[in-house]
């Protein structure tokens, strides 16, 4: 497929006065949250208008959503070493997790919304109960700051460090697998929706894709080279696309699963692209990107997604036809 280059986003999320370090769509796509070094969490509606903001005592590094039948929550990580759990609709604080002793770099929810995972400069990752904010387990196998975390299914977690080491641990905090995944700090980690792939992005200018085995051991599958460090990597919710955000300000969108071909390049930022968030709804695919240029942008990449689905369907049909011809020749 030919490379699509976009320079104009659908709209921008403005009002930030410093680096935007994280961006996240709510599960229903009605809200978009940003975490900013100006010490604020900002919440925007689907049209890009600010709904509210929540002041923090220091830089806000990461933001994540979780919607369940019982609750709608947003979590933030902060330079003050605390994780905050907020009511998504209002920004009202529910609870603070004070278990880390230094900057919390990353947070993410489990798929069922019952657990929250964090990674910190205190060299640990921690698993919290969303119901009461209590720490359930600590992953203490790192000797340097933990910069990226992700849930690996319902039974394990991934934590990535400033030395490029990746640990897979169970929910009790015991390490079951470790490897040197990058030659420098790992800045981002994401698991595919079906749990079979893990993607990591690093300061070594690489996005690595790993195959996850039944024993949770990971093996390298694909390497996507970049011109600058990879700050964020993310799979779309349907698993068809993977996107990266890099220090050159570009967002790259790849076909996920076979050729890992770059399909689209988004060039709307004037500084480092720092974080990503997908929202899929039917044939519509939106991708939000955060940047050190003090903005976040929302891109409509539906055309790329549709073209990929058509190409895959055509390849499947042609492959099936070729297989049928082979079978007929064997019979004759």
mmCIF file of C-alpha atoms in Angstrom:
data_model
loop_
_atom_site.group_PDB
_atom_site.id
_atom_site.type_symbol
_atom_site.label_atom_id
_atom_site.label_comp_id
_atom_site.label_asym_id
_atom_site.label_seq_id
_atom_site.Cartn_x
_atom_site.Cartn_y
_atom_site.Cartn_z
ATOM 1 C CA UNK A 1 0.000 0.000 0.000
ATOM 2 C CA UNK A 2 1.273 3.535 -0.754
ATOM 3 C CA UNK A 3 2.359 5.669 2.207
ATOM 4 C CA UNK A 4 -0.215 8.286 3.237
ATOM 5 C CA UNK A 5 1.212 11.525 4.658
ATOM 6 C CA UNK A 6 -1.062 13.739 6.766
ATOM 7 C CA UNK A 7 -0.081 17.218 7.923
ATOM 8 C CA UNK A 8 -3.413 18.568 9.176
ATOM 9 C CA UNK A 9 -5.111 16.911 12.161
ATOM 10 C CA UNK A 10 -8.881 16.804 12.546
ATOM 11 C CA UNK A 11 -8.460 19.209 15.490
ATOM 12 C CA UNK A 12 -6.012 20.149 18.242
ATOM 13 C CA UNK A 13 -6.393 20.122 22.008
ATOM 14 C CA UNK A 14 -5.066 23.481 23.157
ATOM 15 C CA UNK A 15 -4.596 25.434 26.378
ATOM 16 C CA UNK A 16 -1.498 23.657 27.676
ATOM 17 C CA UNK A 17 1.416 25.849 28.734
ATOM 18 C CA UNK A 18 4.144 23.180 28.794
ATOM 19 C CA UNK A 19 4.905 19.704 27.422
ATOM 20 C CA UNK A 20 1.952 17.363 26.930
ATOM 21 C CA UNK A 21 3.239 14.001 28.170
ATOM 22 C CA UNK A 22 0.193 11.766 27.735
ATOM 23 C CA UNK A 23 -3.174 11.614 25.964
ATOM 24 C CA UNK A 24 -6.012 9.111 26.280
ATOM 25 C CA UNK A 25 -9.488 8.596 24.789
ATOM 26 C CA UNK A 26 -12.222 7.417 27.130
ATOM 27 C CA UNK A 27 -13.511 3.963 26.111
ATOM 28 C CA UNK A 28 -16.669 5.479 24.585
ATOM 29 C CA UNK A 29 -14.707 8.205 22.772
ATOM 30 C CA UNK A 30 -16.699 11.013 24.388
ATOM 31 C CA UNK A 31 -13.778 12.368 26.436
ATOM 32 C CA UNK A 32 -10.075 12.923 25.778
ATOM 33 C CA UNK A 33 -7.683 13.435 28.692
ATOM 34 C CA UNK A 34 -4.221 14.979 28.607
ATOM 35 C CA UNK A 35 -1.427 14.935 31.187
ATOM 36 C CA UNK A 36 0.817 17.967 31.085
ATOM 37 C CA UNK A 37 4.040 19.242 32.616
ATOM 38 C CA UNK A 38 2.163 22.444 33.483
ATOM 39 C CA UNK A 39 0.855 20.390 36.457
ATOM 40 C CA UNK A 40 -2.647 19.838 35.106
ATOM 41 C CA UNK A 41 -4.864 17.032 33.939
ATOM 42 C CA UNK A 42 -7.176 18.444 31.275
ATOM 43 C CA UNK A 43 -10.371 16.838 30.087
ATOM 44 C CA UNK A 44 -11.775 17.643 26.644
ATOM 45 C CA UNK A 45 -14.993 16.597 24.927
ATOM 46 C CA UNK A 46 -15.106 14.781 21.582
ATOM 47 C CA UNK A 47 -15.136 18.128 19.732
ATOM 48 C CA UNK A 48 -11.927 19.306 21.397
ATOM 49 C CA UNK A 49 -13.380 21.778 23.910
ATOM 50 C CA UNK A 50 -12.016 21.737 27.469
ATOM 51 C CA UNK A 51 -14.521 20.381 29.993
ATOM 52 C CA UNK A 52 -12.469 20.701 33.177
ATOM 53 C CA UNK A 53 -8.939 20.545 34.508
ATOM 54 C CA UNK A 54 -7.485 19.186 37.722
ATOM 55 C CA UNK A 55 -4.422 20.859 39.209
ATOM 56 C CA UNK A 56 -1.634 18.650 40.572
ATOM 57 C CA UNK A 57 1.294 19.662 42.803
ATOM 58 C CA UNK A 58 3.851 18.762 40.092
ATOM 59 C CA UNK A 59 4.205 17.566 36.498
ATOM 60 C CA UNK A 60 1.568 15.067 35.388
ATOM 61 C CA UNK A 61 3.273 12.277 33.448
ATOM 62 C CA UNK A 62 0.549 9.841 32.409
ATOM 63 C CA UNK A 63 -3.219 9.436 32.224
ATOM 64 C CA UNK A 64 -5.417 6.361 31.702
ATOM 65 C CA UNK A 65 -9.153 5.588 31.594
ATOM 66 C CA UNK A 66 -11.230 2.669 32.812
ATOM 67 C CA UNK A 67 -14.994 2.300 32.353
ATOM 68 C CA UNK A 68 -16.869 -0.599 33.957
ATOM 69 C CA UNK A 69 -20.504 -1.254 34.812
ATOM 70 C CA UNK A 70 -19.842 0.038 38.344
ATOM 71 C CA UNK A 71 -17.504 2.983 37.791
ATOM 72 C CA UNK A 72 -15.910 5.386 35.324
ATOM 73 C CA UNK A 73 -12.420 6.324 36.428
ATOM 74 C CA UNK A 74 -9.352 8.166 35.217
ATOM 75 C CA UNK A 75 -5.904 7.687 36.775
ATOM 76 C CA UNK A 76 -2.931 10.043 36.731
ATOM 77 C CA UNK A 77 0.727 9.618 37.602
ATOM 78 C CA UNK A 78 2.690 12.558 38.927
ATOM 79 C CA UNK A 79 6.199 13.785 39.609
ATOM 80 C CA UNK A 80 5.242 13.982 43.315
ATOM 81 C CA UNK A 81 5.314 10.179 43.471
ATOM 82 C CA UNK A 82 1.575 9.684 43.767
ATOM 83 C CA UNK A 83 -1.076 7.978 41.688
ATOM 84 C CA UNK A 84 -4.485 9.633 41.763
ATOM 85 C CA UNK A 85 -7.778 7.966 40.956
ATOM 86 C CA UNK A 86 -10.465 10.411 39.800
ATOM 87 C CA UNK A 87 -14.101 10.350 38.769
ATOM 88 C CA UNK A 88 -13.976 10.643 34.967
ATOM 89 C CA UNK A 89 -17.058 12.837 34.505
ATOM 90 C CA UNK A 90 -16.124 15.489 37.075
ATOM 91 C CA UNK A 91 -12.439 15.101 37.983
ATOM 92 C CA UNK A 92 -13.340 14.571 41.636
ATOM 93 C CA UNK A 93 -10.529 12.779 43.462
ATOM 94 C CA UNK A 94 -11.485 9.337 44.787
ATOM 95 C CA UNK A 95 -8.199 8.201 46.319
ATOM 96 C CA UNK A 96 -4.448 8.782 46.253
ATOM 97 C CA UNK A 97 -1.955 5.939 46.150
ATOM 98 C CA UNK A 98 1.101 7.076 48.129
ATOM 99 C CA UNK A 99 3.146 3.863 48.012
ATOM 100 C CA UNK A 100 5.867 5.068 45.605
ATOM 101 C CA UNK A 101 8.785 7.094 46.934
ATOM 102 C CA UNK A 102 9.625 8.931 43.677
ATOM 103 C CA UNK A 103 8.164 10.095 40.352
ATOM 104 C CA UNK A 104 5.513 7.798 38.883
ATOM 105 C CA UNK A 105 6.179 7.556 35.148
ATOM 106 C CA UNK A 106 3.364 5.359 33.905
ATOM 107 C CA UNK A 107 -0.062 3.970 34.831
ATOM 108 C CA UNK A 108 -2.481 1.572 33.153
ATOM 109 C CA UNK A 109 -5.637 -0.327 34.078
ATOM 110 C CA UNK A 110 -6.296 -4.041 33.771
ATOM 111 C CA UNK A 111 -8.850 -5.001 31.111
ATOM 112 C CA UNK A 112 -11.617 -5.517 33.694
ATOM 113 C CA UNK A 113 -10.806 -2.260 35.505
ATOM 114 C CA UNK A 114 -10.177 -3.935 38.848
ATOM 115 C CA UNK A 115 -6.425 -3.286 39.007
ATOM 116 C CA UNK A 116 -4.072 -0.403 38.304
ATOM 117 C CA UNK A 117 -0.389 -0.841 37.418
ATOM 118 C CA UNK A 118 2.251 1.843 37.927
ATOM 119 C CA UNK A 119 5.964 2.259 37.212
ATOM 120 C CA UNK A 120 8.250 4.611 39.126
ATOM 121 C CA UNK A 121 11.675 6.173 39.465
ATOM 122 C CA UNK A 122 11.885 4.359 42.813
ATOM 123 C CA UNK A 123 12.839 1.258 40.710
ATOM 124 C CA UNK A 124 9.558 -0.555 41.313
ATOM 125 C CA UNK A 125 6.259 -1.277 39.637
ATOM 126 C CA UNK A 126 3.170 -1.697 41.794
ATOM 127 C CA UNK A 127 -0.250 -3.275 41.363
ATOM 128 C CA UNK A 128 -3.145 -1.523 43.120
ATOM 129 C CA UNK A 129 -6.752 -2.450 43.772
ATOM 130 C CA UNK A 130 -9.031 0.101 42.105
ATOM 131 C CA UNK A 131 -11.778 -0.616 44.627
ATOM 132 C CA UNK A 132 -9.860 0.703 47.639
ATOM 133 C CA UNK A 133 -6.503 1.994 46.343
ATOM 134 C CA UNK A 134 -4.478 -0.518 48.333
ATOM 135 C CA UNK A 135 -1.220 -1.922 46.997
ATOM 136 C CA UNK A 136 -1.635 -5.599 46.096
ATOM 137 C CA UNK A 137 1.916 -6.374 44.955
ATOM 138 C CA UNK A 138 5.297 -4.801 44.238
ATOM 139 C CA UNK A 139 7.593 -5.761 41.352
ATOM 140 C CA UNK A 140 11.043 -5.069 42.777
ATOM 141 C CA UNK A 141 13.365 -6.789 40.333
ATOM 142 C CA UNK A 142 14.684 -3.622 38.691
ATOM 143 C CA UNK A 143 17.915 -1.861 39.632
ATOM 144 C CA UNK A 144 17.011 1.403 37.858
ATOM 145 C CA UNK A 145 13.832 3.461 37.268
ATOM 146 C CA UNK A 146 10.790 1.738 35.743
ATOM 147 C CA UNK A 147 9.647 3.823 32.780
ATOM 148 C CA UNK A 148 6.882 1.749 31.139
ATOM 149 C CA UNK A 149 4.321 -0.843 32.262
ATOM 150 C CA UNK A 150 1.531 -2.946 30.763
ATOM 151 C CA UNK A 151 -0.845 -5.712 31.784
ATOM 152 C CA UNK A 152 -0.172 -9.000 29.990
ATOM 153 C CA UNK A 153 -3.597 -10.618 30.038
ATOM 154 C CA UNK A 154 -5.294 -11.133 33.391
ATOM 155 C CA UNK A 155 -2.441 -12.967 35.091
ATOM 156 C CA UNK A 156 0.829 -11.121 34.394
ATOM 157 C CA UNK A 157 2.364 -7.675 34.011
ATOM 158 C CA UNK A 158 5.245 -6.197 32.030
ATOM 159 C CA UNK A 159 7.635 -3.630 33.489
ATOM 160 C CA UNK A 160 10.414 -1.936 31.516
ATOM 161 C CA UNK A 161 13.441 -0.082 32.829
ATOM 162 C CA UNK A 162 15.970 2.627 32.035
ATOM 163 C CA UNK A 163 18.597 -0.002 31.158
ATOM 164 C CA UNK A 164 16.419 -1.635 28.481
ATOM 165 C CA UNK A 165 15.514 -4.605 30.658
ATOM 166 C CA UNK A 166 12.013 -6.063 30.411
ATOM 167 C CA UNK A 167 10.463 -8.146 33.190
ATOM 168 C CA UNK A 168 7.355 -10.310 33.017
ATOM 169 C CA UNK A 169 5.923 -10.871 36.498
ATOM 170 C CA UNK A 170 2.863 -12.547 37.992
ATOM 171 C CA UNK A 171 0.293 -10.657 40.032
ATOM 172 C CA UNK A 172 2.131 -11.484 43.252
ATOM 173 C CA UNK A 173 5.205 -9.621 41.997
ATOM 174 C CA UNK A 174 7.363 -12.653 41.194
ATOM 175 C CA UNK A 175 9.430 -12.402 38.002
ATOM 176 C CA UNK A 176 8.816 -15.273 35.591
ATOM 177 C CA UNK A 177 10.808 -13.989 32.610
ATOM 178 C CA UNK A 178 13.375 -11.268 31.902
ATOM 179 C CA UNK A 179 15.353 -10.116 28.888
ATOM 180 C CA UNK A 180 17.436 -7.249 27.571
ATOM 181 C CA UNK A 181 14.886 -5.873 25.102
ATOM 182 C CA UNK A 182 16.592 -2.611 24.086
ATOM 183 C CA UNK A 183 20.101 -1.144 24.255
ATOM 184 C CA UNK A 184 18.842 1.852 26.219
ATOM 185 C CA UNK A 185 15.792 3.011 28.204
ATOM 186 C CA UNK A 186 12.433 1.492 27.248
ATOM 187 C CA UNK A 187 9.990 4.379 27.090
ATOM 188 C CA UNK A 188 6.740 2.610 26.197
ATOM 189 C CA UNK A 189 5.097 -0.813 26.215
ATOM 190 C CA UNK A 190 1.770 -2.055 24.878
ATOM 191 C CA UNK A 191 0.095 -5.459 24.529
ATOM 192 C CA UNK A 192 -2.091 -6.282 21.513
ATOM 193 C CA UNK A 193 -5.825 -6.775 22.162
ATOM 194 C CA UNK A 194 -5.589 -10.557 21.790
ATOM 195 C CA UNK A 195 -2.561 -10.730 24.108
ATOM 196 C CA UNK A 196 -0.305 -12.470 21.582
ATOM 197 C CA UNK A 197 1.976 -9.508 20.827
ATOM 198 C CA UNK A 198 3.945 -7.040 22.921
ATOM 199 C CA UNK A 199 5.362 -3.825 21.468
ATOM 200 C CA UNK A 200 8.075 -1.705 23.074
ATOM 201 C CA UNK A 201 9.596 1.633 22.119
ATOM 202 C CA UNK A 202 13.004 2.852 23.211
ATOM 203 C CA UNK A 203 15.641 5.523 23.308
ATOM 204 C CA UNK A 204 17.648 3.333 20.913
ATOM 205 C CA UNK A 205 15.367 4.540 18.072
ATOM 206 C CA UNK A 206 13.667 1.164 17.791
ATOM 207 C CA UNK A 207 10.130 -0.114 18.128
ATOM 208 C CA UNK A 208 10.312 -3.827 18.843
ATOM 209 C CA UNK A 209 7.447 -6.284 18.449
ATOM 210 C CA UNK A 210 7.551 -9.469 20.532
ATOM 211 C CA UNK A 211 5.539 -12.669 20.312
ATOM 212 C CA UNK A 212 4.049 -13.736 23.647
ATOM 213 C CA UNK A 213 4.129 -17.478 24.320
ATOM 214 C CA UNK A 214 1.737 -19.507 26.425
ATOM 215 C CA UNK A 215 4.284 -19.432 29.248
ATOM 216 C CA UNK A 216 4.457 -15.602 28.890
ATOM 217 C CA UNK A 217 7.988 -15.824 27.503
ATOM 218 C CA UNK A 218 8.499 -13.206 24.782
ATOM 219 C CA UNK A 219 10.553 -13.589 21.607
ATOM 220 C CA UNK A 220 11.421 -10.882 19.098
ATOM 221 C CA UNK A 221 9.219 -10.856 16.004
ATOM 222 C CA UNK A 222 9.809 -7.506 14.261
ATOM 223 C CA UNK A 223 11.969 -4.390 14.500
ATOM 224 C CA UNK A 224 10.794 -1.001 13.210
ATOM 225 C CA UNK A 225 13.679 1.466 12.959
ATOM 226 C CA UNK A 226 13.157 5.191 13.522
ATOM 227 C CA UNK A 227 15.223 8.346 13.033
ATOM 228 C CA UNK A 228 14.924 9.343 16.710
ATOM 229 C CA UNK A 229 13.881 7.769 20.009
ATOM 230 C CA UNK A 230 10.470 6.113 20.156
ATOM 231 C CA UNK A 231 8.462 7.703 22.967
ATOM 232 C CA UNK A 232 5.247 5.741 22.552
ATOM 233 C CA UNK A 233 3.944 2.605 20.861
ATOM 234 C CA UNK A 234 0.323 1.465 20.717
ATOM 235 C CA UNK A 235 -1.952 -1.127 19.103
ATOM 236 C CA UNK A 236 -5.426 -0.200 17.852
ATOM 237 C CA UNK A 237 -8.291 -1.904 19.660
ATOM 238 C CA UNK A 238 -9.031 -4.152 16.647
ATOM 239 C CA UNK A 239 -5.378 -5.196 16.420
ATOM 240 C CA UNK A 240 -5.035 -4.220 12.745
ATOM 241 C CA UNK A 241 -2.803 -1.187 13.288
ATOM 242 C CA UNK A 242 0.173 -0.229 15.417
ATOM 243 C CA UNK A 243 1.323 3.363 15.855
ATOM 244 C CA UNK A 244 4.510 4.948 17.171
ATOM 245 C CA UNK A 245 5.311 8.468 18.371
ATOM 246 C CA UNK A 246 8.918 9.609 18.028
ATOM 247 C CA UNK A 247 11.217 12.436 19.041
ATOM 248 C CA UNK A 248 11.318 13.695 15.443
ATOM 249 C CA UNK A 249 7.708 14.818 15.952
ATOM 250 C CA UNK A 250 6.290 12.209 13.585
ATOM 251 C CA UNK A 251 3.623 9.610 14.251
ATOM 252 C CA UNK A 252 3.933 6.445 12.172
ATOM 253 C CA UNK A 253 1.094 3.997 11.551
ATOM 254 C CA UNK A 254 1.924 0.389 10.642
ATOM 255 C CA UNK A 255 0.041 -2.667 9.489
ATOM 256 C CA UNK A 256 0.176 -5.026 12.452
ATOM 257 C CA UNK A 257 0.669 -8.746 12.139
ATOM 258 C CA UNK A 258 2.372 -9.675 8.852
ATOM 259 C CA UNK A 259 4.528 -7.257 6.857
ATOM 260 C CA UNK A 260 4.556 -4.429 9.434
ATOM 261 C CA UNK A 261 4.472 -1.993 6.538
ATOM 262 C CA UNK A 262 4.316 1.714 7.341
ATOM 263 C CA UNK A 263 0.961 2.913 6.022
ATOM 264 C CA UNK A 264 0.728 6.507 7.226
ATOM 265 C CA UNK A 265 2.967 9.298 8.539
ATOM 266 C CA UNK A 266 1.432 12.122 10.601
ATOM 267 C CA UNK A 267 3.540 15.280 10.588
ATOM 268 C CA UNK A 268 1.555 17.901 12.459
ATOM 269 C CA UNK A 269 3.757 18.460 15.533
ATOM 270 C CA UNK A 270 6.518 21.044 15.923
ATOM 271 C CA UNK A 271 8.344 19.150 18.699
ATOM 272 C CA UNK A 272 8.645 15.591 20.018
ATOM 273 C CA UNK A 273 5.575 13.371 19.730
ATOM 274 C CA UNK A 274 5.259 11.857 23.197
ATOM 275 C CA UNK A 275 2.127 9.694 23.488
ATOM 276 C CA UNK A 276 -0.737 8.084 21.560
ATOM 277 C CA UNK A 277 -4.317 6.912 21.966
ATOM 278 C CA UNK A 278 -6.612 5.113 19.488
ATOM 279 C CA UNK A 279 -10.388 5.211 19.325
ATOM 280 C CA UNK A 280 -12.126 2.730 17.023
ATOM 281 C CA UNK A 281 -15.848 2.884 16.317
ATOM 282 C CA UNK A 282 -17.011 0.872 13.345
ATOM 283 C CA UNK A 283 -15.109 1.988 10.270
ATOM 284 C CA UNK A 284 -14.046 5.230 11.970
ATOM 285 C CA UNK A 285 -10.548 5.264 13.440
ATOM 286 C CA UNK A 286 -9.196 8.259 15.347
ATOM 287 C CA UNK A 287 -5.671 8.584 16.667
ATOM 288 C CA UNK A 288 -4.707 11.170 19.289
ATOM 289 C CA UNK A 289 -1.094 12.265 19.689
ATOM 290 C CA UNK A 290 0.537 14.335 22.427
ATOM 291 C CA UNK A 291 3.593 16.505 21.955
ATOM 292 C CA UNK A 292 6.180 18.671 23.638
ATOM 293 C CA UNK A 293 4.907 21.480 21.367
ATOM 294 C CA UNK A 294 2.243 22.095 24.078
ATOM 295 C CA UNK A 295 -0.581 20.542 22.082
ATOM 296 C CA UNK A 296 -2.323 17.252 21.493
ATOM 297 C CA UNK A 297 -3.825 16.478 18.101
ATOM 298 C CA UNK A 298 -6.632 14.199 16.941
ATOM 299 C CA UNK A 299 -6.203 12.592 13.535
ATOM 300 C CA UNK A 300 -8.782 10.788 11.406
ATOM 301 C CA UNK A 301 -7.011 7.789 9.869
ATOM 302 C CA UNK A 302 -10.189 5.985 8.839
ATOM 303 C CA UNK A 303 -9.094 5.987 5.193
ATOM 304 C CA UNK A 304 -5.914 4.114 6.034
ATOM 305 C CA UNK A 305 -7.802 1.574 8.141
ATOM 306 C CA UNK A 306 -10.424 0.960 5.451
ATOM 307 C CA UNK A 307 -7.780 0.581 2.740
ATOM 308 C CA UNK A 308 -5.968 -1.972 4.900
ATOM 309 C CA UNK A 309 -9.152 -3.985 5.493
ATOM 310 C CA UNK A 310 -9.866 -4.007 1.746
ATOM 311 C CA UNK A 311 -6.298 -5.082 0.947
ATOM 312 C CA UNK A 312 -6.462 -7.883 3.525
ATOM 313 C CA UNK A 313 -9.820 -9.084 2.192
ATOM 314 C CA UNK A 314 -8.500 -9.076 -1.365
ATOM 315 C CA UNK A 315 -5.361 -10.983 -0.359
ATOM 316 C CA UNK A 316 -7.461 -13.536 1.513
ATOM 317 C CA UNK A 317 -9.756 -14.010 -1.479
ATOM 318 C CA UNK A 318 -6.866 -14.336 -3.929
ATOM 319 C CA UNK A 319 -5.074 -16.713 -1.577
ATOM 320 C CA UNK A 320 -8.176 -18.860 -1.291
ATOM 321 C CA UNK A 321 -8.574 -18.920 -5.057
ATOM 322 C CA UNK A 322 -4.970 -19.965 -5.564
ATOM 323 C CA UNK A 323 -5.327 -22.715 -2.976
ATOM 324 C CA UNK A 324 -8.477 -24.010 -4.691
ATOM 325 C CA UNK A 325 -6.661 -24.147 -8.056
ATOM 326 C CA UNK A 326 -3.807 -26.118 -6.469
ATOM 327 C CA UNK A 327 -6.278 -28.610 -4.963
ATOM 328 C CA UNK A 328 -8.023 -29.088 -8.341
ATOM 329 C CA UNK A 329 -4.679 -29.746 -10.049
ATOM 330 C CA UNK A 330 -3.798 -32.375 -7.430
ATOM 331 C CA UNK A 331 -7.169 -34.120 -7.924
ATOM 332 C CA UNK A 332 -6.777 -34.216 -11.714
#
